[in-house]
mmCIF file of C-alpha atoms in Angstrom:
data_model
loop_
_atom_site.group_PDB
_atom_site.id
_atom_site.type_symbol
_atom_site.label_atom_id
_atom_site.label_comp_id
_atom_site.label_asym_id
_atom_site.label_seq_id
_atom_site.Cartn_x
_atom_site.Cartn_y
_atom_site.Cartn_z
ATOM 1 C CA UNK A 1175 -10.543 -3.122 11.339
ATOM 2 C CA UNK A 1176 -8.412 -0.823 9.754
ATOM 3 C CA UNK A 1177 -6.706 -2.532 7.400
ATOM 4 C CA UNK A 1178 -8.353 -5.616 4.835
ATOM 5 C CA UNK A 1179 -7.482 -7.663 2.089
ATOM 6 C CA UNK A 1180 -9.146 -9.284 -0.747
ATOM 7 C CA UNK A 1181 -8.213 -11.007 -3.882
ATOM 8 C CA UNK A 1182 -8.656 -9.703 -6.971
ATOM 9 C CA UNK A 1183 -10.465 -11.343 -9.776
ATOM 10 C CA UNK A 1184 -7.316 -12.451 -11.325
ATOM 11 C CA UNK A 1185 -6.197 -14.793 -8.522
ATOM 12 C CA UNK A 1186 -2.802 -12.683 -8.563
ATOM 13 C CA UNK A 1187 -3.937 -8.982 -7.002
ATOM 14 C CA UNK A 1188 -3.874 -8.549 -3.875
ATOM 15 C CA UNK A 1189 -5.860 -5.310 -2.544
ATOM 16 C CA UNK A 1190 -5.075 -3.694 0.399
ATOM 17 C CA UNK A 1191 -7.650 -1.434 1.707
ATOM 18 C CA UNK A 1192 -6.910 1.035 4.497
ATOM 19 C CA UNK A 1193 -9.411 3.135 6.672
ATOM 20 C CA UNK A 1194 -8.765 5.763 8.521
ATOM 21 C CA UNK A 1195 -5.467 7.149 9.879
ATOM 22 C CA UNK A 1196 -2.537 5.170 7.631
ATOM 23 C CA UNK A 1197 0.223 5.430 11.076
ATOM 24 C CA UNK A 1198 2.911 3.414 13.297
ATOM 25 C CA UNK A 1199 -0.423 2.014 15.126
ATOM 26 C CA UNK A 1200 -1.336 -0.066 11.667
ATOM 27 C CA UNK A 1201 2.508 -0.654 11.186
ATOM 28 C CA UNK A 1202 1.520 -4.309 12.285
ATOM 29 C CA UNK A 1203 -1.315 -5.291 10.392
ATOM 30 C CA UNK A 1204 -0.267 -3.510 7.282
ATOM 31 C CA UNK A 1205 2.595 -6.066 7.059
ATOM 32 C CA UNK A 1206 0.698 -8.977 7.896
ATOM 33 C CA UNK A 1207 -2.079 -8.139 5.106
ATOM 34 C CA UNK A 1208 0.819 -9.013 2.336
ATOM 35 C CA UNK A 1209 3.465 -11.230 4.144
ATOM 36 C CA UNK A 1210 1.041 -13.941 4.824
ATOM 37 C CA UNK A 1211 -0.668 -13.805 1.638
ATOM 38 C CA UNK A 1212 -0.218 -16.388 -0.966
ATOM 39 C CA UNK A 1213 2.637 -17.192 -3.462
ATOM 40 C CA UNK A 1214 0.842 -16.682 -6.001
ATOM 41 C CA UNK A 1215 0.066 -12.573 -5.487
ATOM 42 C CA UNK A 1216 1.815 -11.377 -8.368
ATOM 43 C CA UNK A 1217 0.545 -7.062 -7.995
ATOM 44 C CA UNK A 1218 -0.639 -5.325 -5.116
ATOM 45 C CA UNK A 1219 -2.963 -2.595 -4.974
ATOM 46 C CA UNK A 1220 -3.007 -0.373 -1.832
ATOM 47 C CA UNK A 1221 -6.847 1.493 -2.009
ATOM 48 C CA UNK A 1222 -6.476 4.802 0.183
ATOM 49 C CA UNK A 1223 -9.914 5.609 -0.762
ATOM 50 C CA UNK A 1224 -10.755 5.544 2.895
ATOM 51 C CA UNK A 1225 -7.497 6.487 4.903
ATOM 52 C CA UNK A 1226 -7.809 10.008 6.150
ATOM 53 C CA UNK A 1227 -3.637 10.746 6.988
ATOM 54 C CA UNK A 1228 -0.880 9.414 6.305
ATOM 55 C CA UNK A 1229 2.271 10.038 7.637
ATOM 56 C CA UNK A 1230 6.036 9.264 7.604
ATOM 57 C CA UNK A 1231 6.035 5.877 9.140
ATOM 58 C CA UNK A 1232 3.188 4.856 6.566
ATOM 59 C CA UNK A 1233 5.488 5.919 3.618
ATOM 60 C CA UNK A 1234 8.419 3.738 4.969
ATOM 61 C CA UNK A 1235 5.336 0.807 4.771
ATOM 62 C CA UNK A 1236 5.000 1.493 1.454
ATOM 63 C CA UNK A 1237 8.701 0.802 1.096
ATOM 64 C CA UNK A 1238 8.953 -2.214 3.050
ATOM 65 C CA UNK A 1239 5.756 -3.637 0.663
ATOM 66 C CA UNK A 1240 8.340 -2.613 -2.306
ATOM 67 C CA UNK A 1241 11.183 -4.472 -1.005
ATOM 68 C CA UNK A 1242 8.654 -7.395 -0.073
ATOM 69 C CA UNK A 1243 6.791 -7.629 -3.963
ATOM 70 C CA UNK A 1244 10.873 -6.923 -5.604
ATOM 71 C CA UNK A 1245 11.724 -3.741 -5.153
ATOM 72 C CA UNK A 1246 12.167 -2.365 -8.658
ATOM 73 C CA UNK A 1247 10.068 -5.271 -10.319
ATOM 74 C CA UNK A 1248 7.659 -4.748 -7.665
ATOM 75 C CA UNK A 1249 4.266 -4.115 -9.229
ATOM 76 C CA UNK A 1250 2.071 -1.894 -6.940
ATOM 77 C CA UNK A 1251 -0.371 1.166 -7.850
ATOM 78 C CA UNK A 1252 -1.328 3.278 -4.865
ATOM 79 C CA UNK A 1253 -4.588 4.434 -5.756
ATOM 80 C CA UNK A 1254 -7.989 6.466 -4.533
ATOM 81 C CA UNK A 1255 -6.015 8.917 -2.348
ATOM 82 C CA UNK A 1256 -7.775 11.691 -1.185
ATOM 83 C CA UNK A 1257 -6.187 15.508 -2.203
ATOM 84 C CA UNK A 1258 -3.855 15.619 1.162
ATOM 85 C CA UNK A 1259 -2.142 11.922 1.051
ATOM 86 C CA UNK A 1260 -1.737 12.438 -3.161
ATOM 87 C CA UNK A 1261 0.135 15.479 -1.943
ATOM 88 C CA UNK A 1262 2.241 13.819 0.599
ATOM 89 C CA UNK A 1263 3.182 11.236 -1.715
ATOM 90 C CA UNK A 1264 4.207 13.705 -4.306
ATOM 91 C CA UNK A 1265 6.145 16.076 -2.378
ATOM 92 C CA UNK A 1266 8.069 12.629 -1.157
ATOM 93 C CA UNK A 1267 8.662 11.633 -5.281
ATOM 94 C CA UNK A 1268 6.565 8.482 -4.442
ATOM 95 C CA UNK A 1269 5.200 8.771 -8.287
ATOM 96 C CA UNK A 1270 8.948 7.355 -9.009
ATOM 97 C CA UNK A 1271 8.610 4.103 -7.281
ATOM 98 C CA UNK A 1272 4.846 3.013 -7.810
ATOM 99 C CA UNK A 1273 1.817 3.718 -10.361
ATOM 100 C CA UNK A 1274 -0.491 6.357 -8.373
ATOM 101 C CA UNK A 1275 -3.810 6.874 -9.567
#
């Protein structure tokens, strides 16, 4: 599966791993990995360490999980990208709406 979820040790993270291509085809399963999560999910953390492209549709995700966790309270690091998806998520100011390490 492309896409899995596990709480973090806190009882409030939720982590979102994705493998592989980061597309329209995961568009799905991305949102159900934090919409049917539980009220208590304070942060999110979206590992890239495995996802191998992202594109345009993928960084309107991202958005939609902003909007979701709210917006500009929303508390969500993007982390382990790979040098290509860092880059796309720079050149697209992504650094200005969530913690990227």
């Amino acid at each position: 599966m492309p896409i899995q979820t596990r709480r973090g040790e806190d009882g409030q993270t939720l982590i979102i791993s994705i493998e592989g291509r980061f597309d329209f085809s995961t568009h799905q399963a991305f949102r159900d990995a934090y919409e049917h999560g539980d009220q208590a999910i304070r942060y999110y953390i979206v590992d890239l360490s495995g996802t191998t492209y992202l594109d345009s549709s993928a960084l309107g995700m991202l958005l939609l999980l902003r909007d979701y966790a709210g917006g500009d309270s929303a508390r969500i690091t993007i982390e382990n990208c790979n040098n290509d998806v860092r880059r796309i998520l720079t050149i697209s100011n992504f650094e200005q709406l969530f913690a990227i390490r």
